[in-house]
mmCIF file of C-alpha atoms in Angstrom:
data_model
loop_
_atom_site.group_PDB
_atom_site.id
_atom_site.type_symbol
_atom_site.label_atom_id
_atom_site.label_comp_id
_atom_site.label_asym_id
_atom_site.label_seq_id
_atom_site.Cartn_x
_atom_site.Cartn_y
_atom_site.Cartn_z
ATOM 1 C CA UNK F 1 -54.924 92.304 157.425
ATOM 2 C CA UNK F 2 -53.708 94.786 155.220
ATOM 3 C CA UNK F 3 -53.675 93.895 151.054
ATOM 4 C CA UNK F 4 -49.869 93.970 149.852
ATOM 5 C CA UNK F 5 -49.954 96.697 147.202
ATOM 6 C CA UNK F 6 -47.438 96.092 143.992
ATOM 7 C CA UNK F 7 -44.688 98.541 144.673
ATOM 8 C CA UNK F 8 -43.939 101.124 141.821
ATOM 9 C CA UNK F 9 -40.370 102.467 142.178
ATOM 10 C CA UNK F 10 -39.977 106.004 141.938
ATOM 11 C CA UNK F 11 -37.140 107.179 139.489
ATOM 12 C CA UNK F 12 -34.220 108.138 140.997
ATOM 13 C CA UNK F 13 -32.590 111.616 140.778
ATOM 14 C CA UNK F 14 -29.309 113.213 139.858
ATOM 15 C CA UNK F 15 -28.478 116.709 139.992
ATOM 16 C CA UNK F 16 -27.778 118.384 136.608
ATOM 17 C CA UNK F 17 -25.493 121.297 138.202
ATOM 18 C CA UNK F 18 -21.809 120.437 138.726
ATOM 19 C CA UNK F 19 -21.378 122.330 142.056
ATOM 20 C CA UNK F 20 -21.280 119.159 144.274
ATOM 21 C CA UNK F 21 -21.005 121.478 147.692
ATOM 22 C CA UNK F 22 -24.213 122.671 147.229
ATOM 23 C CA UNK F 23 -26.730 121.133 149.802
ATOM 24 C CA UNK F 24 -29.705 119.339 148.279
ATOM 25 C CA UNK F 25 -31.801 120.219 151.095
ATOM 26 C CA UNK F 26 -35.043 120.986 149.140
ATOM 27 C CA UNK F 27 -36.895 124.504 148.965
ATOM 28 C CA UNK F 28 -39.682 125.813 147.051
ATOM 29 C CA UNK F 29 -39.385 126.368 143.393
ATOM 30 C CA UNK F 30 -41.588 126.419 140.343
ATOM 31 C CA UNK F 31 -40.063 123.340 138.595
ATOM 32 C CA UNK F 32 -37.848 121.420 139.957
ATOM 33 C CA UNK F 33 -34.120 120.733 138.451
ATOM 34 C CA UNK F 34 -34.009 117.114 138.907
ATOM 35 C CA UNK F 35 -33.623 114.755 136.058
ATOM 36 C CA UNK F 36 -35.441 111.279 137.071
ATOM 37 C CA UNK F 37 -34.141 107.884 135.957
ATOM 38 C CA UNK F 38 -36.232 104.752 136.208
ATOM 39 C CA UNK F 39 -34.865 101.389 137.566
ATOM 40 C CA UNK F 40 -33.520 98.880 135.497
ATOM 41 C CA UNK F 41 -35.977 96.641 133.513
ATOM 42 C CA UNK F 42 -38.400 99.492 132.987
ATOM 43 C CA UNK F 43 -37.282 101.169 130.665
ATOM 44 C CA UNK F 44 -34.372 103.112 131.599
ATOM 45 C CA UNK F 45 -31.418 103.493 128.805
ATOM 46 C CA UNK F 46 -29.441 105.721 130.683
ATOM 47 C CA UNK F 47 -28.562 109.172 130.447
ATOM 48 C CA UNK F 48 -29.984 111.625 128.069
ATOM 49 C CA UNK F 49 -27.435 112.487 124.933
ATOM 50 C CA UNK F 50 -25.187 115.482 125.764
ATOM 51 C CA UNK F 51 -26.163 115.937 129.455
ATOM 52 C CA UNK F 52 -24.768 114.578 132.789
ATOM 53 C CA UNK F 53 -22.316 112.099 131.450
ATOM 54 C CA UNK F 54 -20.757 115.267 129.398
ATOM 55 C CA UNK F 55 -20.662 117.039 132.091
ATOM 56 C CA UNK F 56 -19.305 114.718 134.362
ATOM 57 C CA UNK F 57 -16.305 113.893 131.723
ATOM 58 C CA UNK F 58 -15.875 117.470 131.273
ATOM 59 C CA UNK F 59 -15.895 118.350 135.247
ATOM 60 C CA UNK F 60 -13.059 115.029 135.629
ATOM 61 C CA UNK F 61 -10.724 116.256 132.504
ATOM 62 C CA UNK F 62 -10.541 120.088 135.304
ATOM 63 C CA UNK F 63 -9.631 117.984 138.029
ATOM 64 C CA UNK F 64 -6.987 116.259 136.348
ATOM 65 C CA UNK F 65 -6.044 119.260 134.572
ATOM 66 C CA UNK F 66 -5.621 121.173 138.415
ATOM 67 C CA UNK F 67 -4.029 118.214 139.441
ATOM 68 C CA UNK F 68 -1.294 118.432 136.924
ATOM 69 C CA UNK F 69 -0.563 121.867 137.772
ATOM 70 C CA UNK F 70 0.589 123.800 140.954
ATOM 71 C CA UNK F 71 -0.645 126.763 142.126
ATOM 72 C CA UNK F 72 0.126 129.603 144.752
ATOM 73 C CA UNK F 73 -3.579 130.707 145.169
ATOM 74 C CA UNK F 74 -7.256 129.801 144.639
ATOM 75 C CA UNK F 75 -7.137 132.990 142.232
ATOM 76 C CA UNK F 76 -4.074 131.770 140.389
ATOM 77 C CA UNK F 77 -6.159 128.354 139.833
ATOM 78 C CA UNK F 78 -9.267 130.115 139.093
ATOM 79 C CA UNK F 79 -7.505 132.074 136.002
ATOM 80 C CA UNK F 80 -5.575 129.401 134.555
ATOM 81 C CA UNK F 81 -8.852 127.255 134.590
ATOM 82 C CA UNK F 82 -10.882 130.499 133.478
ATOM 83 C CA UNK F 83 -8.081 130.442 130.232
ATOM 84 C CA UNK F 84 -8.615 127.340 129.681
ATOM 85 C CA UNK F 85 -12.119 126.690 129.533
ATOM 86 C CA UNK F 86 -12.743 130.121 127.033
ATOM 87 C CA UNK F 87 -9.322 129.411 124.989
ATOM 88 C CA UNK F 88 -11.658 127.521 122.506
ATOM 89 C CA UNK F 89 -9.379 124.556 122.815
ATOM 90 C CA UNK F 90 -9.779 121.105 123.923
ATOM 91 C CA UNK F 91 -8.497 120.206 127.244
ATOM 92 C CA UNK F 92 -5.008 118.912 126.889
ATOM 93 C CA UNK F 93 -3.930 116.668 129.802
ATOM 94 C CA UNK F 94 -0.111 115.680 130.182
ATOM 95 C CA UNK F 95 -0.744 112.518 132.288
ATOM 96 C CA UNK F 96 -1.232 109.409 130.459
ATOM 97 C CA UNK F 97 -4.626 107.822 131.104
ATOM 98 C CA UNK F 98 -4.808 104.948 133.472
ATOM 99 C CA UNK F 99 -6.588 101.575 132.192
ATOM 100 C CA UNK F 100 -9.451 102.713 134.427
ATOM 101 C CA UNK F 101 -10.133 106.080 132.415
ATOM 102 C CA UNK F 102 -9.597 104.801 129.206
ATOM 103 C CA UNK F 103 -12.766 102.822 130.185
ATOM 104 C CA UNK F 104 -14.494 105.053 131.607
ATOM 105 C CA UNK F 105 -14.207 107.332 128.295
ATOM 106 C CA UNK F 106 -15.527 104.650 126.712
ATOM 107 C CA UNK F 107 -18.537 104.642 128.619
ATOM 108 C CA UNK F 108 -18.868 108.134 128.477
ATOM 109 C CA UNK F 109 -19.467 107.859 124.679
ATOM 110 C CA UNK F 110 -21.820 104.357 125.276
ATOM 111 C CA UNK F 111 -24.298 106.547 127.162
ATOM 112 C CA UNK F 112 -24.407 108.747 124.080
ATOM 113 C CA UNK F 113 -25.102 106.412 121.315
ATOM 114 C CA UNK F 114 -28.347 104.022 120.385
ATOM 115 C CA UNK F 115 -28.865 100.764 120.378
ATOM 116 C CA UNK F 116 -26.737 97.436 120.139
ATOM 117 C CA UNK F 117 -23.537 99.475 120.065
ATOM 118 C CA UNK F 118 -23.670 100.409 123.607
ATOM 119 C CA UNK F 119 -23.675 97.007 125.071
ATOM 120 C CA UNK F 120 -20.618 96.249 122.455
ATOM 121 C CA UNK F 121 -19.013 99.552 123.969
ATOM 122 C CA UNK F 122 -19.534 98.100 127.955
ATOM 123 C CA UNK F 123 -18.154 95.011 127.104
ATOM 124 C CA UNK F 124 -15.037 96.401 125.291
ATOM 125 C CA UNK F 125 -14.632 98.930 128.337
ATOM 126 C CA UNK F 126 -14.601 95.905 130.773
ATOM 127 C CA UNK F 127 -11.466 94.314 128.322
ATOM 128 C CA UNK F 128 -9.614 97.354 129.251
ATOM 129 C CA UNK F 129 -10.145 97.412 132.801
ATOM 130 C CA UNK F 130 -12.534 94.815 134.874
ATOM 131 C CA UNK F 131 -12.908 97.667 137.291
ATOM 132 C CA UNK F 132 -15.161 100.029 135.286
ATOM 133 C CA UNK F 133 -18.235 100.520 137.453
ATOM 134 C CA UNK F 134 -20.258 102.179 135.164
ATOM 135 C CA UNK F 135 -20.022 99.009 132.620
ATOM 136 C CA UNK F 136 -22.236 96.996 134.721
ATOM 137 C CA UNK F 137 -24.864 99.870 135.465
ATOM 138 C CA UNK F 138 -25.106 100.112 131.674
ATOM 139 C CA UNK F 139 -25.242 96.094 131.100
ATOM 140 C CA UNK F 140 -27.601 96.163 134.043
ATOM 141 C CA UNK F 141 -30.308 98.604 132.173
ATOM 142 C CA UNK F 142 -29.513 97.068 128.656
ATOM 143 C CA UNK F 143 -28.715 93.552 128.327
ATOM 144 C CA UNK F 144 -30.729 91.995 131.481
ATOM 145 C CA UNK F 145 -33.558 90.070 130.860
ATOM 146 C CA UNK F 146 -35.028 89.537 134.385
ATOM 147 C CA UNK F 147 -34.293 91.655 137.859
ATOM 148 C CA UNK F 148 -32.182 88.983 139.607
ATOM 149 C CA UNK F 149 -29.915 88.921 136.636
ATOM 150 C CA UNK F 150 -30.073 93.149 136.419
ATOM 151 C CA UNK F 151 -28.990 92.684 140.486
ATOM 152 C CA UNK F 152 -26.054 90.354 139.462
ATOM 153 C CA UNK F 153 -24.848 92.990 136.991
ATOM 154 C CA UNK F 154 -25.305 95.901 139.699
ATOM 155 C CA UNK F 155 -23.674 93.832 142.372
ATOM 156 C CA UNK F 156 -20.600 93.410 139.717
ATOM 157 C CA UNK F 157 -20.229 97.072 139.679
ATOM 158 C CA UNK F 158 -20.431 97.756 142.962
ATOM 159 C CA UNK F 159 -17.529 95.398 143.732
ATOM 160 C CA UNK F 160 -15.873 96.835 141.042
ATOM 161 C CA UNK F 161 -16.220 100.492 141.976
ATOM 162 C CA UNK F 162 -14.965 99.360 145.525
ATOM 163 C CA UNK F 163 -11.742 97.712 144.032
ATOM 164 C CA UNK F 164 -11.075 100.884 141.904
ATOM 165 C CA UNK F 165 -11.460 103.288 144.964
ATOM 166 C CA UNK F 166 -9.862 101.055 147.638
ATOM 167 C CA UNK F 167 -10.486 100.808 151.397
ATOM 168 C CA UNK F 168 -8.776 104.000 152.248
ATOM 169 C CA UNK F 169 -10.846 106.014 149.828
ATOM 170 C CA UNK F 170 -14.006 105.003 151.532
ATOM 171 C CA UNK F 171 -12.850 105.738 154.984
ATOM 172 C CA UNK F 172 -11.088 108.764 154.167
ATOM 173 C CA UNK F 173 -13.669 110.238 151.918
ATOM 174 C CA UNK F 174 -16.695 109.260 153.486
ATOM 175 C CA UNK F 175 -19.184 112.015 153.415
ATOM 176 C CA UNK F 176 -17.632 113.448 150.026
ATOM 177 C CA UNK F 177 -19.066 110.961 147.873
ATOM 178 C CA UNK F 178 -20.299 112.004 144.556
ATOM 179 C CA UNK F 179 -18.672 115.276 144.359
ATOM 180 C CA UNK F 180 -15.808 113.503 143.274
ATOM 181 C CA UNK F 181 -16.064 112.124 139.771
ATOM 182 C CA UNK F 182 -14.561 109.351 140.153
ATOM 183 C CA UNK F 183 -17.154 107.596 142.773
ATOM 184 C CA UNK F 184 -20.154 108.087 140.750
ATOM 185 C CA UNK F 185 -19.984 105.010 138.760
ATOM 186 C CA UNK F 186 -19.813 103.135 142.287
ATOM 187 C CA UNK F 187 -22.749 105.345 143.693
ATOM 188 C CA UNK F 188 -24.845 104.569 140.416
ATOM 189 C CA UNK F 189 -24.188 100.720 140.371
ATOM 190 C CA UNK F 190 -24.605 101.038 144.013
ATOM 191 C CA UNK F 191 -28.123 102.857 143.539
ATOM 192 C CA UNK F 192 -29.098 100.417 141.087
ATOM 193 C CA UNK F 193 -28.511 97.017 143.006
ATOM 194 C CA UNK F 194 -30.762 98.789 145.889
ATOM 195 C CA UNK F 195 -33.819 99.463 143.576
ATOM 196 C CA UNK F 196 -33.219 96.043 142.325
ATOM 197 C CA UNK F 197 -33.550 94.668 145.892
ATOM 198 C CA UNK F 198 -36.793 96.714 146.494
ATOM 199 C CA UNK F 199 -38.170 95.776 143.744
ATOM 200 C CA UNK F 200 -37.583 92.034 144.631
ATOM 201 C CA UNK F 201 -38.998 92.282 147.938
ATOM 202 C CA UNK F 202 -35.796 92.468 149.574
ATOM 203 C CA UNK F 203 -36.430 95.810 151.537
ATOM 204 C CA UNK F 204 -33.972 95.208 154.152
ATOM 205 C CA UNK F 205 -31.292 94.873 152.022
ATOM 206 C CA UNK F 206 -32.554 97.854 150.174
ATOM 207 C CA UNK F 207 -32.466 99.831 153.171
ATOM 208 C CA UNK F 208 -28.755 98.859 154.461
ATOM 209 C CA UNK F 209 -27.865 100.055 150.639
ATOM 210 C CA UNK F 210 -29.784 103.678 150.942
ATOM 211 C CA UNK F 211 -28.468 104.153 154.736
ATOM 212 C CA UNK F 212 -24.837 103.715 153.292
ATOM 213 C CA UNK F 213 -24.868 106.137 150.301
ATOM 214 C CA UNK F 214 -26.797 108.724 152.334
ATOM 215 C CA UNK F 215 -23.539 107.757 154.975
ATOM 216 C CA UNK F 216 -21.440 108.312 151.847
ATOM 217 C CA UNK F 217 -22.993 111.264 150.506
ATOM 218 C CA UNK F 218 -24.965 112.939 152.810
ATOM 219 C CA UNK F 219 -25.665 115.853 150.341
ATOM 220 C CA UNK F 220 -27.646 113.026 148.759
ATOM 221 C CA UNK F 221 -27.261 114.208 144.532
ATOM 222 C CA UNK F 222 -29.175 111.297 143.688
ATOM 223 C CA UNK F 223 -32.615 111.729 145.779
ATOM 224 C CA UNK F 224 -31.760 108.512 147.820
ATOM 225 C CA UNK F 225 -33.980 109.970 150.743
ATOM 226 C CA UNK F 226 -37.218 109.681 148.507
ATOM 227 C CA UNK F 227 -36.774 105.817 148.593
ATOM 228 C CA UNK F 228 -35.416 105.286 152.004
ATOM 229 C CA UNK F 229 -37.985 106.870 153.672
ATOM 230 C CA UNK F 230 -41.108 104.986 152.312
ATOM 231 C CA UNK F 231 -39.290 101.964 153.240
ATOM 232 C CA UNK F 232 -38.518 102.846 156.619
ATOM 233 C CA UNK F 233 -42.104 103.676 157.068
ATOM 234 C CA UNK F 234 -43.158 100.185 155.595
ATOM 235 C CA UNK F 235 -40.848 98.583 158.102
ATOM 236 C CA UNK F 236 -42.188 100.532 160.979
ATOM 237 C CA UNK F 237 -38.962 101.694 162.128
ATOM 238 C CA UNK F 238 -39.837 105.129 163.732
ATOM 239 C CA UNK F 239 -36.473 105.904 165.137
ATOM 240 C CA UNK F 240 -34.636 105.851 161.495
ATOM 241 C CA UNK F 241 -37.575 107.449 160.212
ATOM 242 C CA UNK F 242 -37.275 110.250 163.076
ATOM 243 C CA UNK F 243 -33.608 110.628 162.195
ATOM 244 C CA UNK F 244 -33.772 111.261 158.366
ATOM 245 C CA UNK F 245 -36.415 113.672 159.371
ATOM 246 C CA UNK F 246 -33.424 115.206 161.574
ATOM 247 C CA UNK F 247 -31.190 114.728 158.767
ATOM 248 C CA UNK F 248 -32.967 117.158 156.349
ATOM 249 C CA UNK F 249 -35.128 119.365 158.547
ATOM 250 C CA UNK F 250 -35.520 121.889 155.641
ATOM 251 C CA UNK F 251 -36.732 119.598 153.093
ATOM 252 C CA UNK F 252 -40.489 121.214 152.018
ATOM 253 C CA UNK F 253 -41.336 118.473 149.255
ATOM 254 C CA UNK F 254 -44.600 116.602 149.478
ATOM 255 C CA UNK F 255 -43.125 113.465 150.041
ATOM 256 C CA UNK F 256 -41.434 114.697 153.114
ATOM 257 C CA UNK F 257 -45.056 116.475 154.003
ATOM 258 C CA UNK F 258 -47.171 113.578 153.559
ATOM 259 C CA UNK F 259 -44.459 110.979 155.114
ATOM 260 C CA UNK F 260 -44.210 113.227 158.122
ATOM 261 C CA UNK F 261 -48.305 112.995 158.460
ATOM 262 C CA UNK F 262 -48.054 109.080 158.309
ATOM 263 C CA UNK F 263 -44.901 108.765 160.791
ATOM 264 C CA UNK F 264 -47.296 110.323 163.114
ATOM 265 C CA UNK F 265 -50.493 108.717 162.251
ATOM 266 C CA UNK F 266 -48.377 105.586 163.124
ATOM 267 C CA UNK F 267 -47.085 106.200 166.426
ATOM 268 C CA UNK F 268 -49.804 108.250 168.045
ATOM 269 C CA UNK F 269 -53.172 107.878 165.537
ATOM 270 C CA UNK F 270 -55.208 110.802 164.642
ATOM 271 C CA UNK F 271 -54.085 113.263 167.258
ATOM 272 C CA UNK F 272 -54.483 116.932 166.803
ATOM 273 C CA UNK F 273 -50.757 117.089 165.986
ATOM 274 C CA UNK F 274 -51.298 114.698 163.236
ATOM 275 C CA UNK F 275 -54.137 116.117 162.084
ATOM 276 C CA UNK F 276 -52.369 119.317 161.551
ATOM 277 C CA UNK F 277 -49.602 117.686 159.918
ATOM 278 C CA UNK F 278 -52.096 116.210 157.000
ATOM 279 C CA UNK F 279 -53.510 119.185 156.824
ATOM 280 C CA UNK F 280 -50.157 121.056 155.606
ATOM 281 C CA UNK F 281 -49.475 118.251 153.637
ATOM 282 C CA UNK F 282 -52.770 118.548 151.601
ATOM 283 C CA UNK F 283 -51.793 122.528 151.153
ATOM 284 C CA UNK F 284 -48.145 121.525 149.878
ATOM 285 C CA UNK F 285 -49.622 119.218 147.199
ATOM 286 C CA UNK F 286 -53.528 119.108 146.554
ATOM 287 C CA UNK F 287 -53.063 115.837 144.369
ATOM 288 C CA UNK F 288 -51.408 113.520 146.316
ATOM 289 C CA UNK F 289 -54.966 112.008 147.840
ATOM 290 C CA UNK F 290 -56.177 111.030 144.233
ATOM 291 C CA UNK F 291 -53.153 108.701 143.899
ATOM 292 C CA UNK F 292 -52.822 107.017 147.339
ATOM 293 C CA UNK F 293 -56.853 106.775 147.450
ATOM 294 C CA UNK F 294 -56.586 105.270 143.845
ATOM 295 C CA UNK F 295 -59.366 107.762 142.446
ATOM 296 C CA UNK F 296 -56.781 108.169 139.675
ATOM 297 C CA UNK F 297 -54.580 105.312 138.019
ATOM 298 C CA UNK F 298 -50.871 105.596 137.987
ATOM 299 C CA UNK F 299 -49.271 106.778 134.589
ATOM 300 C CA UNK F 300 -47.566 103.775 132.752
ATOM 301 C CA UNK F 301 -44.279 106.188 133.212
ATOM 302 C CA UNK F 302 -43.428 108.504 136.018
ATOM 303 C CA UNK F 303 -42.689 111.978 135.130
ATOM 304 C CA UNK F 304 -39.719 113.087 133.755
ATOM 305 C CA UNK F 305 -39.262 116.534 135.815
ATOM 306 C CA UNK F 306 -40.841 117.159 139.565
ATOM 307 C CA UNK F 307 -42.514 120.493 140.229
ATOM 308 C CA UNK F 308 -43.601 120.997 143.608
ATOM 309 C CA UNK F 309 -47.057 121.192 144.010
ATOM 310 C CA UNK F 310 -48.026 119.788 141.121
ATOM 311 C CA UNK F 311 -49.480 116.499 139.501
ATOM 312 C CA UNK F 312 -46.076 115.003 138.687
ATOM 313 C CA UNK F 313 -44.975 115.762 142.525
ATOM 314 C CA UNK F 314 -47.890 113.336 143.441
ATOM 315 C CA UNK F 315 -47.529 110.741 141.146
ATOM 316 C CA UNK F 316 -43.481 110.352 142.021
ATOM 317 C CA UNK F 317 -44.842 110.415 145.810
ATOM 318 C CA UNK F 318 -47.051 107.839 145.666
ATOM 319 C CA UNK F 319 -44.905 105.496 143.432
ATOM 320 C CA UNK F 320 -42.670 104.539 146.394
ATOM 321 C CA UNK F 321 -45.268 105.434 149.243
ATOM 322 C CA UNK F 322 -48.716 104.122 148.156
ATOM 323 C CA UNK F 323 -47.221 100.447 150.000
ATOM 324 C CA UNK F 324 -46.779 102.081 153.043
ATOM 325 C CA UNK F 325 -49.830 103.570 153.161
ATOM 326 C CA UNK F 326 -51.517 100.418 152.758
ATOM 327 C CA UNK F 327 -49.652 98.858 154.928
ATOM 328 C CA UNK F 328 -50.523 101.382 157.665
ATOM 329 C CA UNK F 329 -53.940 100.254 159.442
ATOM 330 C CA UNK F 330 -56.894 103.071 159.223
ATOM 331 C CA UNK F 331 -54.245 105.143 157.149
ATOM 332 C CA UNK F 332 -56.065 105.731 154.177
ATOM 333 C CA UNK F 333 -59.444 105.938 155.535
ATOM 334 C CA UNK F 334 -58.232 109.050 157.902
ATOM 335 C CA UNK F 335 -56.894 110.570 154.759
ATOM 336 C CA UNK F 336 -60.114 109.837 152.710
ATOM 337 C CA UNK F 337 -62.092 111.504 155.872
ATOM 338 C CA UNK F 338 -59.717 114.133 156.174
ATOM 339 C CA UNK F 339 -60.064 115.412 152.096
ATOM 340 C CA UNK F 340 -64.091 114.962 152.595
ATOM 341 C CA UNK F 341 -64.170 117.526 155.203
#
């Protein structure tokens, strides 16, 4: 029987670029552009001032501005938008904001202020509109004293997002979530809910949330696949693992390389192919074994940026995959023997 190791949840990710159409399949680079966020109850204070939420607010304003005008061509729309953005004047919208939009504006402000005022603003937003999912997200991160309390807030956020978007929206826009700014509060709430489930040992429920999020947003701007894959390996769901590898076949991260080697070891043992996969993983990031074999201690704070092939990537992977390696009989011994050669 293998000893169960405590789970240390990997930081979640959001793209820092406004383009929702770009695929998030990984390519080799010196430093990743992903901004990472720890889960609830582990010090997550929301997005940094002047970063993701400010950009998101501007994107929402641009979207509404374009919706208020009729254009005969894309070129005309682009020219209009270019003039509006370079005029130096604030974007002016003709339509009056809905209660939900007013509440969301308050939440954009809440992310940028320190201390207790954040919670006060979140509660104020909910008084204006109970369907403001981001308000529940902030309360989960700032007000909850336990994981169960955080989970309850996130669940309320998911329900609020579902009410705000409506069932037809989910049917018609599945596959395009996150690209539309109005879906992001819901996606943030659902990711928080999944992470709470994971930390509470409710792995099957977490897997269901992650899989649904990837169905809604296969571009995976939030990095959900990096949380889902270790869960599937822990559960021994070989078919689901194979499907995930196929869906993100161009993924080049250490997370994918080491997880593929572990998956093959689970299926076939230490075959020639499995050994080759592990060797490729070692070449992709030499620091991972030290953390999986616990030769190095995990830092108290997970890295805020992840660079391909460096130690931050190793820490990030080990934080989520350590339990899967420990639950696979013989896997750590195989890894240790391979490293020693």
